[in-house]
Amino acid sequence: MTTSHPRRHTRRSLALGLALATAVTATAPSTATAGPPRSGTPDFGPNVTIFSPDTPIDEIQATMDARHAAQVDAEMGTDRHAYLFLPGDYGNTEQPLQVKLGYYTQVSGLGATPTDVRVHGKIEVYNRCLDDGTSNCLALVNFWRTLSNLALTIDSADQDDCRSSANFWAVSQAVSMRRLDVSGGTLSLMDYCTAGPHYASGGFIADSRLPDVVNGSQQQWLTRNSEIGSWSNAVWNQVFAGVIGAPDDAGFPDPPYTTLGTTPLSREKPYLFVDDRGRYQVRVPAARRDTRGISWDAGHAPGRSIAIREFYIARPGDSVRTINQELARGKHLLLTPGRYDIAQSIRIRRPDTVVLGLGHATLTAVDGAMPLDVAGVPGVVVAGVTVDAGLQESPVLLRVGERHGRHHSTPRNPITLSDVYFRVGGPHIGRTHAALEINSDHVLIDHTWVWRGDHGVEDFTDGVKGDTDRWRTNTGRYGAIINGDRVTATGLFVEHFQRHNTVWNGEHGTTILYQNELPYDPPTQADWMNGDVEGWAGYKVGDRVRHHTLYGGGVYVYNRNNPSIHTENGFEVPDRPGVRLHHVMTVNLNAGTIDHVVNGIGAAADTTRVGAPVYLTEYPID
């Protein structure tokens, strides 16, 4: 039995008056018949399904419907799946393809550009109904799913009036939309049809061309290097970097937009594609600076292509020894969907190595192992991987560079982590000292969710919702520790760790969108003390740091296990001219108190203003 996410009990529903219009664009129907897979298709294992334009739409629809039914409530399940579409057309005005995505499901096109795979219909996520399947419907726990690299023409044929008003993408953390070309209607980041509007808790879009977007009840969101027709509103914290059509942020915090004209450092996520000769390759986009808009307008994203034969294609059950031997031979690593038990580190030592996970491939620590150990060498890319803590405490779940080692990463070819997620507790007991530790210079974190679970299947009983047991059992002290210089994070989501959720010790660090919830479960104030200071700031910049920049940050409090607990500051930073915070806030979710936003400045986020953020436009205050 899965326990429900506590935020649904405390966050207010929104009364939204939405006027949405949908325009349907027709595409030519597919006339091909079903045929065998193309010769030379790699063996990606049983959890990867590849569709071609020859596959009957009825078959695709039935396959996707069955997977959604299996995954819609499988929040803490072990199944992982990827559905890949070869270049061509899928669905038409007579028979649109309308699919929904559940947990641990990836849908991606296999074209060199998004417009090579054209879906006519809808690809959606609705509110999840938790109690009896028809009530308590929300998006706050709609985690772990991926949509990428295709063109979607929205067609709502045969849907009811509410459903026909938009393509719904009601999600929260660990969900990405990348390399999409969406047209023909409205994209809604909330579901206002299933039991009415309800809060959703954040997400990520990159490298996409989108129509009018309804943000609705999404509390925070990062849109990077994209084009949008329009953006409807903001709740607490919406951030745009390098987005054509992004709203002006001059009125912050009303509305609470944060808009950067360009993205200072970006690298798009690697993607699997099939070339004109039917050969499978992985495209690895190059790092770019000061960019705006999509990367694929003129064709391939700038970068390099690697033939699939240069990858070791791993499956769950493969030994780490074998994986490391293949990496040492110069192979890249492709992790097929599933859960991998990791009792010793997968070691990435060679420059420019690519580790690409499909279908939310999950590495679970065994016997206190550190599942991923990345050397501080140029150009390593880790993408599409989830890392779970295990029963015995790990020192860290993913380390980039040794703490006092030599690092040779370069500004032109940074180590990059894209859609890399972490979990401590939830599906099973987990313990780690820290989840992510970055010791190398010149690292790019492009969307991560670092989560110490506030709910799960562990069957804890002591304390409110078992929180006292959880505090003592699912232990994670730090979410992200950044020791390297010139590290950039675009989309840093870190939640519920037992000390500082993020500690940033490196110089010249940059964060674009930071989202944090403090832990719900400290039993007493004594359990939540940093020496003589009440509580641990959700974002801590090291006392010796001289240069650091944050754009758009939020720290939330909900001390449900003991509502009397105080946290002195949401953010703590050294008072130096080179340390700047732009558009930061704290908010109370119905229990506990954050006394100040940053360094003793800002009003208290307490229960007198539940759901009403305390904002600072700039710190230091000019």
XYZ file of C-alpha atoms in Angstrom:
622
model
C 0.000 0.000 0.000
C 1.361 3.396 -0.980
C 0.900 6.233 1.448
C -0.221 9.460 -0.099
C 1.840 12.601 -0.430
C 1.228 14.938 2.525
C 1.175 18.090 0.472
C -2.264 17.224 -0.844
C -3.701 17.810 2.645
C -2.251 21.279 3.054
C -2.111 23.103 -0.242
C -5.147 25.028 -1.260
C -7.038 24.297 -4.453
C -7.181 27.120 -6.943
C -10.341 28.519 -8.453
C -9.145 29.135 -11.980
C -11.240 30.584 -14.740
C -9.648 29.246 -17.884
C -10.689 30.101 -21.416
C -8.882 27.588 -23.598
C -9.254 27.123 -27.323
C -8.060 24.193 -29.402
C -7.299 24.237 -33.114
C -6.973 20.846 -34.790
C -4.491 20.327 -37.615
C -4.862 17.320 -39.885
C -2.084 15.067 -41.108
C -2.208 12.489 -43.835
C -3.236 9.013 -42.683
C -0.652 6.252 -42.582
C -1.350 3.530 -45.133
C 1.529 1.152 -44.341
C 0.903 -2.271 -42.865
C 2.603 -3.966 -39.983
C 5.954 -5.547 -40.668
C 8.926 -7.101 -38.868
C 11.496 -4.967 -37.043
C 14.215 -3.467 -39.191
C 17.361 -5.532 -39.488
C 20.198 -4.283 -37.346
C 17.967 -3.116 -34.510
C 19.988 -3.420 -31.281
C 18.724 -5.709 -28.560
C 17.504 -3.245 -25.947
C 15.835 -5.960 -23.886
C 12.206 -6.691 -23.049
C 11.347 -3.295 -21.547
C 11.992 -1.254 -24.697
C 9.232 -1.229 -27.309
C 9.951 0.237 -30.742
C 7.040 1.303 -32.934
C 7.238 2.012 -36.649
C 4.803 3.871 -38.919
C 3.820 0.392 -40.136
C 2.536 -0.585 -36.701
C -1.287 -0.358 -36.693
C -2.543 2.514 -34.574
C -4.919 0.130 -32.785
C -1.918 -1.900 -31.669
C 0.017 1.135 -30.457
C -3.058 2.465 -28.658
C -3.718 -0.862 -26.928
C -0.073 -1.228 -25.899
C 0.091 2.254 -24.411
C -3.294 1.906 -22.698
C -2.185 -1.326 -21.037
C 1.080 0.200 -19.859
C -0.711 3.236 -18.422
C -3.137 0.998 -16.553
C -0.201 -0.909 -15.068
C 1.851 2.187 -14.187
C -0.680 4.857 -13.207
C -0.547 3.844 -9.526
C 2.910 2.214 -9.505
C 4.630 5.094 -7.720
C 6.929 2.804 -5.750
C 6.994 -0.036 -8.287
C 9.955 -1.693 -9.984
C 8.806 -1.826 -13.632
C 10.567 0.513 -16.063
C 9.642 0.985 -19.725
C 10.643 2.980 -22.797
C 8.466 3.371 -25.908
C 10.415 4.581 -28.932
C 8.930 5.747 -32.244
C 10.808 5.388 -35.507
C 10.598 8.353 -37.909
C 7.224 8.768 -39.582
C 3.586 9.570 -38.869
C 1.427 8.171 -36.058
C -2.289 8.868 -35.892
C -4.490 11.023 -38.125
C -7.776 12.895 -38.069
C -9.760 9.685 -38.508
C -7.864 7.859 -35.777
C -5.758 10.072 -33.499
C -3.274 8.425 -31.165
C -4.201 9.488 -27.618
C -2.005 8.065 -24.880
C -1.376 8.694 -21.197
C 1.898 8.220 -19.331
C 2.239 6.565 -15.932
C 5.225 6.168 -13.629
C 8.673 5.180 -14.941
C 7.611 5.524 -18.553
C 9.552 7.175 -21.355
C 8.066 8.111 -24.723
C 10.608 9.365 -27.252
C 11.004 9.761 -30.978
C 13.942 8.234 -32.811
C 14.360 11.017 -35.349
C 17.403 13.186 -35.867
C 15.090 16.144 -35.207
C 11.753 16.302 -33.375
C 9.834 16.841 -36.612
C 10.979 13.452 -37.951
C 8.443 11.737 -35.652
C 4.951 13.192 -35.994
C 2.182 12.193 -33.576
C -1.356 13.312 -34.301
C -3.373 13.082 -31.104
C -2.392 13.618 -27.470
C 0.282 12.521 -24.988
C -0.965 13.317 -21.507
C -0.683 13.014 -17.737
C -3.806 13.477 -15.606
C -4.300 13.951 -11.879
C -3.884 10.718 -9.964
C -6.826 9.691 -7.765
C -5.460 8.196 -4.554
C -8.238 7.002 -2.262
C -10.814 4.952 -4.123
C -9.707 5.696 -7.659
C -12.251 8.492 -8.058
C -11.473 10.985 -5.258
C -8.516 12.858 -3.745
C -7.226 13.522 -7.258
C -3.991 15.484 -7.578
C -0.732 15.889 -9.464
C 1.597 16.323 -6.465
C 2.968 12.783 -6.740
C 3.089 12.481 -10.531
C 6.845 11.857 -10.643
C 9.273 9.946 -12.913
C 8.216 10.123 -16.554
C 9.779 11.450 -19.770
C 8.552 12.830 -23.102
C 11.038 13.861 -25.773
C 12.122 14.275 -29.387
C 8.873 14.329 -31.348
C 6.285 16.614 -32.906
C 2.781 16.523 -31.443
C -0.255 17.904 -33.254
C -2.960 18.063 -30.598
C -6.216 16.352 -31.576
C -8.908 15.931 -28.899
C -11.386 14.000 -31.047
C -14.005 12.078 -29.031
C -12.898 13.594 -25.707
C -15.388 15.460 -23.535
C -15.585 19.237 -23.485
C -13.135 19.655 -20.614
C -10.576 17.169 -21.898
C -10.800 18.635 -25.397
C -9.662 22.041 -24.120
C -5.943 21.158 -23.865
C -3.224 18.552 -23.907
C -2.721 17.941 -20.169
C 0.679 17.454 -18.568
C -0.119 17.497 -14.837
C 3.188 16.489 -13.268
C 5.566 17.224 -10.450
C 9.263 16.511 -9.881
C 11.528 14.170 -11.904
C 9.557 14.776 -15.101
C 11.072 16.316 -18.216
C 9.836 17.480 -21.607
C 12.672 17.916 -24.102
C 12.998 18.487 -27.847
C 9.288 18.796 -28.561
C 7.376 20.604 -31.313
C 3.786 20.964 -30.061
C 1.027 22.610 -32.091
C -2.697 22.544 -32.766
C -3.973 23.429 -29.310
C -3.077 24.424 -25.767
C -0.623 22.741 -23.424
C -1.807 22.710 -19.797
C 0.636 21.929 -16.985
C -2.273 21.177 -14.652
C -5.367 18.961 -14.834
C -8.515 20.936 -14.073
C -10.863 18.188 -15.297
C -10.211 15.387 -12.778
C -11.961 16.534 -9.573
C -11.229 20.176 -10.353
C -7.980 22.164 -10.129
C -5.362 21.091 -7.632
C -1.766 22.049 -7.030
C 1.083 20.477 -8.966
C 4.656 20.783 -7.786
C 7.011 21.634 -10.574
C 8.695 20.457 -13.707
C 11.096 21.129 -16.535
C 10.932 21.944 -20.249
C 13.961 22.391 -22.507
C 14.718 22.784 -26.199
C 11.047 22.806 -27.208
C 8.671 24.791 -29.407
C 5.337 25.083 -27.618
C 1.938 26.716 -28.205
C 0.048 28.701 -25.568
C 0.876 27.228 -22.158
C -1.434 27.212 -19.135
C 0.711 27.074 -16.022
C -2.388 27.047 -13.803
C -1.602 25.531 -10.416
C 2.040 24.629 -11.013
C 3.906 26.010 -8.025
C 7.322 26.233 -9.678
C 8.670 25.456 -13.125
C 11.792 25.950 -15.248
C 11.536 26.463 -18.992
C 14.921 26.651 -20.727
C 16.000 27.391 -24.313
C 12.570 27.121 -25.879
C 9.875 29.013 -27.804
C 6.402 29.520 -26.337
C 3.260 31.112 -27.731
C 2.273 32.500 -24.332
C 2.396 31.650 -20.616
C -0.762 32.050 -18.552
C 0.289 32.773 -14.959
C 2.547 31.870 -12.062
C 1.862 30.575 -8.547
C 5.078 30.854 -6.547
C 8.100 30.683 -8.805
C 8.271 30.327 -12.595
C 11.701 30.704 -14.212
C 12.569 31.168 -17.899
C 16.085 31.079 -19.344
C 16.724 31.703 -23.020
C 13.027 31.389 -23.909
C 11.536 33.211 -26.890
C 8.097 34.487 -25.858
C 8.847 34.374 -22.118
C 6.927 36.840 -19.945
C 8.559 39.978 -18.592
C 9.635 39.726 -14.957
C 9.659 43.469 -14.189
C 6.632 43.144 -11.905
C 8.151 40.496 -9.617
C 6.714 39.220 -7.337
C 3.349 40.022 -8.897
C 3.508 37.831 -10.903
C 6.499 35.810 -9.622
C 8.336 35.383 -12.930
C 12.110 35.236 -13.247
C 13.305 35.708 -16.829
C 16.837 35.483 -18.187
C 17.296 36.582 -21.797
C 19.844 33.847 -22.431
C 21.038 30.715 -20.662
C 24.653 31.220 -19.560
C 25.595 27.537 -19.993
C 23.554 24.742 -21.514
C 23.981 21.314 -23.019
C 21.024 19.376 -24.330
C 20.485 15.805 -23.187
C 21.864 13.019 -25.430
C 19.235 11.213 -27.461
C 18.947 7.959 -29.360
C 18.112 8.298 -33.065
C 18.046 6.336 -36.312
C 19.882 7.818 -39.280
C 18.819 7.757 -42.946
C 20.367 4.305 -43.385
C 18.505 2.813 -40.435
C 21.531 2.782 -38.126
C 21.063 3.528 -34.422
C 23.211 6.287 -32.991
C 23.326 8.518 -29.938
C 23.562 12.228 -30.543
C 25.583 14.083 -27.910
C 24.904 17.825 -28.136
C 27.746 20.222 -27.508
C 27.904 22.621 -24.598
C 26.839 26.149 -25.543
C 27.009 29.522 -23.847
C 24.650 32.493 -23.795
C 22.003 30.801 -25.940
C 18.357 31.481 -26.665
C 15.704 29.360 -28.353
C 15.799 25.783 -29.635
C 18.899 23.934 -30.826
C 17.292 22.000 -33.699
C 15.763 24.752 -35.850
C 18.356 24.159 -38.574
C 18.531 20.366 -38.154
C 20.709 18.327 -35.836
C 21.642 19.920 -32.548
C 25.327 20.932 -32.695
C 27.444 18.108 -31.353
C 28.635 14.611 -32.270
C 27.003 11.289 -33.069
C 28.168 7.975 -31.616
C 27.272 4.667 -33.275
C 25.323 2.324 -31.012
C 28.041 -0.313 -31.457
C 30.284 1.948 -29.383
C 27.965 1.434 -26.392
C 27.788 -1.439 -23.989
C 24.048 -2.093 -23.742
C 23.478 -3.180 -20.146
C 20.524 -5.008 -18.677
C 19.477 -5.496 -15.055
C 21.431 -8.437 -13.724
C 24.649 -7.532 -15.544
C 27.549 -7.448 -13.127
C 29.243 -4.174 -12.289
C 32.529 -5.922 -13.039
C 31.419 -6.513 -16.625
C 30.141 -2.947 -16.981
C 33.431 -1.539 -15.682
C 35.450 -3.773 -17.987
C 33.504 -2.492 -20.978
C 33.941 1.114 -19.848
C 37.684 0.552 -19.408
C 37.835 -0.751 -22.992
C 36.477 2.580 -24.179
C 32.805 1.723 -24.512
C 30.018 4.116 -23.590
C 27.180 2.790 -21.446
C 23.487 2.494 -22.280
C 21.329 1.300 -19.369
C 18.129 -0.389 -20.531
C 15.021 0.043 -18.355
C 14.968 -1.758 -15.044
C 16.400 -1.833 -11.546
C 20.119 -2.545 -11.107
C 21.558 -3.650 -7.749
C 24.960 -1.981 -7.408
C 27.310 -3.410 -4.774
C 30.410 -1.612 -6.061
C 30.820 1.617 -7.991
C 30.302 1.929 -11.706
C 33.452 3.889 -12.514
C 33.528 6.474 -15.293
C 37.171 7.293 -15.906
C 37.602 8.159 -19.589
C 36.951 11.655 -20.998
C 33.810 12.114 -23.131
C 32.148 8.935 -21.867
C 28.366 8.920 -22.224
C 26.081 7.101 -19.774
C 22.510 7.128 -21.077
C 19.590 5.534 -19.256
C 16.341 4.544 -20.946
C 12.995 4.283 -19.184
C 14.253 5.670 -15.868
C 16.874 2.969 -15.374
C 17.508 2.821 -11.627
C 20.767 2.060 -9.805
C 20.173 0.900 -6.220
C 23.030 0.918 -3.723
C 23.801 -2.418 -2.061
C 25.998 -2.850 1.042
C 26.728 0.865 1.300
C 28.134 1.205 -2.196
C 28.463 4.460 -4.119
C 26.618 3.500 -7.315
C 28.215 6.044 -9.671
C 31.749 7.421 -9.420
C 32.669 9.901 -12.160
C 36.261 11.076 -12.530
C 36.931 14.785 -12.993
C 37.699 14.467 -16.706
C 36.252 16.536 -19.567
C 33.062 15.813 -21.389
C 31.490 13.006 -19.363
C 27.697 13.026 -19.727
C 25.354 11.092 -17.425
C 21.696 11.291 -18.440
C 18.375 9.637 -17.705
C 19.480 7.714 -14.610
C 17.880 7.389 -11.167
C 20.077 6.517 -8.183
C 18.530 4.985 -5.041
C 20.007 4.634 -1.571
C 20.017 1.166 -0.029
C 19.616 -0.291 3.448
C 23.238 0.236 4.504
C 24.457 3.840 4.530
C 26.404 4.967 1.479
C 28.897 7.829 1.744
C 27.384 9.347 -1.405
C 25.209 8.079 -4.257
C 26.906 9.890 -7.146
C 30.297 11.543 -6.884
C 31.890 13.723 -9.562
C 35.624 13.998 -8.955
C 37.538 13.084 -5.832
C 37.439 15.498 -2.931
C 41.147 16.353 -3.125
C 41.926 14.870 -6.520
C 43.227 16.405 -9.728
C 40.496 17.602 -12.066
C 40.877 18.262 -15.766
C 37.358 19.185 -16.805
C 37.239 22.257 -19.021
C 34.835 25.175 -19.510
C 34.332 24.276 -23.190
C 33.485 20.650 -22.434
C 31.920 20.436 -18.963
C 30.889 17.260 -17.209
C 27.099 17.188 -17.525
C 24.307 15.541 -15.539
C 20.927 15.636 -17.321
C 17.703 14.257 -15.816
C 19.641 12.485 -13.066
C 17.421 11.774 -10.073
C 18.106 10.584 -6.519
C 15.939 8.888 -3.928
C 16.447 8.035 -0.246
C 13.548 5.933 1.015
C 10.171 5.510 -0.610
C 10.109 2.065 -2.253
C 12.400 0.660 0.450
C 14.497 1.884 3.362
C 17.424 4.014 2.238
C 20.427 5.580 3.931
C 23.178 7.871 2.665
C 25.368 10.623 4.051
C 24.883 12.679 0.888
C 23.139 12.061 -2.405
C 25.175 14.130 -4.881
C 28.720 15.381 -4.360
C 30.494 17.452 -6.991
C 34.185 18.081 -6.457
C 35.199 18.884 -10.035
C 35.243 22.308 -11.619
C 33.183 23.056 -14.741
C 30.164 20.833 -14.159
C 26.653 21.395 -15.513
C 23.639 20.004 -13.655
C 20.772 20.172 -16.127
C 17.681 19.144 -14.175
C 17.851 16.936 -11.131
C 15.502 15.950 -8.324
C 17.333 14.953 -5.159
C 14.695 13.473 -2.878
C 14.724 12.074 0.607
C 11.285 10.496 0.589
C 8.590 12.112 2.729
C 6.315 9.123 2.045
C 6.664 5.549 0.867
C 5.868 1.911 1.508
C 8.120 1.346 4.524
C 5.121 1.008 6.892
C 6.440 3.360 9.565
C 4.103 3.941 12.519
C 5.792 6.132 15.164
C 4.967 9.825 14.860
C 2.624 11.670 12.523
C 2.407 9.500 9.379
C 5.298 7.459 10.787
C 7.624 10.447 10.609
C 9.570 9.742 13.806
C 10.463 6.307 12.454
C 11.261 7.848 9.082
C 13.599 10.434 10.643
C 15.583 7.723 12.398
C 15.542 5.172 9.580
C 15.541 6.790 6.118
C 18.586 8.919 6.801
C 20.112 11.419 4.404
C 22.070 14.340 5.824
C 22.797 16.357 2.687
C 21.126 16.437 -0.713
C 23.716 18.187 -2.901
C 27.243 19.222 -1.902
C 28.982 21.389 -4.501
C 32.700 21.813 -3.863
C 33.862 22.463 -7.428
C 34.301 25.910 -8.959
C 32.223 27.219 -11.864
C 29.431 24.705 -11.444
C 26.116 25.628 -13.090
C 22.711 24.158 -12.198
C 19.660 24.656 -14.415
C 16.776 23.108 -12.515
C 17.974 22.070 -9.047
C 15.190 20.424 -7.014
C 16.288 19.128 -3.578
C 13.932 18.034 -0.801
C 13.657 16.818 2.799
C 17.289 16.178 3.798
C 18.205 16.258 7.480
C 20.812 19.019 7.414
C 21.448 21.517 4.620
C 19.603 20.325 1.546
C 22.194 22.072 -0.620
C 25.679 23.206 0.405
C 27.580 25.232 -2.194
C 31.271 25.650 -1.361
C 32.663 26.257 -4.857
C 33.418 29.635 -6.378
C 31.488 31.224 -9.252
C 28.523 28.903 -8.919
C 25.234 29.632 -10.710
C 21.785 28.183 -10.024
C 18.786 28.863 -12.271
C 15.656 27.709 -10.377
C 16.098 26.184 -6.965
C 13.184 24.356 -5.331
C 13.385 22.944 -1.836
C 11.156 21.570 0.872
C 12.694 21.251 4.309
C 12.154 17.872 5.992
C 8.659 17.245 7.289
C 9.779 14.816 9.966
C 12.105 16.255 12.669
C 10.611 14.933 15.925
C 11.763 17.866 18.086
C 13.574 21.183 17.806
C 16.600 19.484 19.358
C 16.697 17.158 16.355
C 16.698 20.201 14.073
C 19.560 22.321 15.382
C 22.714 23.451 13.609
C 24.789 24.044 16.695
C 23.186 27.042 18.399
C 21.151 27.928 15.291
C 17.578 26.770 14.979
C 17.427 24.594 11.906
C 19.456 24.185 8.742
C 18.964 26.564 5.826
C 17.592 24.892 2.711
C 20.303 26.550 0.577
C 23.697 27.265 2.113
C 26.506 29.079 0.321
C 29.817 28.421 2.083
C 31.195 31.130 4.336
C 34.389 31.524 2.277
C 32.664 31.852 -1.097
C 33.181 35.225 -2.790
C 31.114 34.803 -5.975
C 27.787 33.038 -6.376
C 24.510 33.737 -8.213
C 21.032 32.275 -7.763
C 18.058 33.108 -10.004
C 14.634 32.089 -8.728
C 14.768 30.105 -5.487
C 12.190 28.831 -3.015
C 12.388 27.073 0.368
C 9.188 25.625 1.872
C 8.354 24.454 5.375
C 5.847 21.859 6.596
C 6.963 20.430 9.965
C 3.994 18.090 10.251
C 5.682 15.873 12.854
C 6.109 18.862 15.195
C 4.514 22.154 14.052
C 6.349 24.150 16.742
C 9.737 23.739 15.043
C 11.566 26.830 13.764
C 14.153 27.280 11.014
C 16.028 30.545 11.293
C 16.668 31.155 7.557
C 15.563 29.642 4.290
C 18.830 30.747 2.660
C 22.222 31.465 4.242
C 24.952 33.169 2.227
C 28.099 35.158 2.988
C 27.583 38.923 2.866
C 29.883 39.771 -0.037
C 29.249 41.919 -3.132
C 29.855 38.959 -5.438
C 27.176 36.786 -3.822
C 23.790 37.668 -5.303
C 20.326 36.148 -4.956
C 17.618 37.229 -7.426
C 13.945 36.509 -6.732
C 13.928 34.232 -3.695
C 11.098 33.232 -1.386
C 9.983 31.124 1.548
C 6.497 29.730 2.112
C 4.615 27.915 4.846
C 2.637 24.817 3.824
C 0.723 24.607 7.135
C 3.156 23.725 9.938
C 6.430 25.012 11.350
C 8.101 28.377 10.781
C 10.922 29.806 8.685
C 11.815 32.974 10.573
C 13.552 34.794 7.703
C 14.150 34.433 3.988
C 17.922 35.001 4.024
C 20.438 36.042 6.679
C 17.870 37.458 9.084
C 16.103 39.449 6.347
C 12.460 38.936 5.414
C 9.316 38.238 7.409
C 8.474 34.888 8.948
C 6.811 32.209 6.847
C 4.504 30.912 9.565
C 0.980 29.614 9.933
C -0.497 33.105 9.847
C 0.232 33.172 6.110
C -0.164 29.592 4.890
C 0.453 29.382 1.159
C 1.408 33.077 0.897
C 5.131 33.383 0.092
C 7.535 35.875 1.602
C 9.539 37.309 -1.313
C 12.828 39.144 -1.639
C 13.512 40.630 -5.047
C 17.254 40.905 -4.463
C 19.791 40.030 -1.816
C 21.789 41.958 -0.808
C 19.081 44.581 -0.836
C 20.348 47.515 -2.909
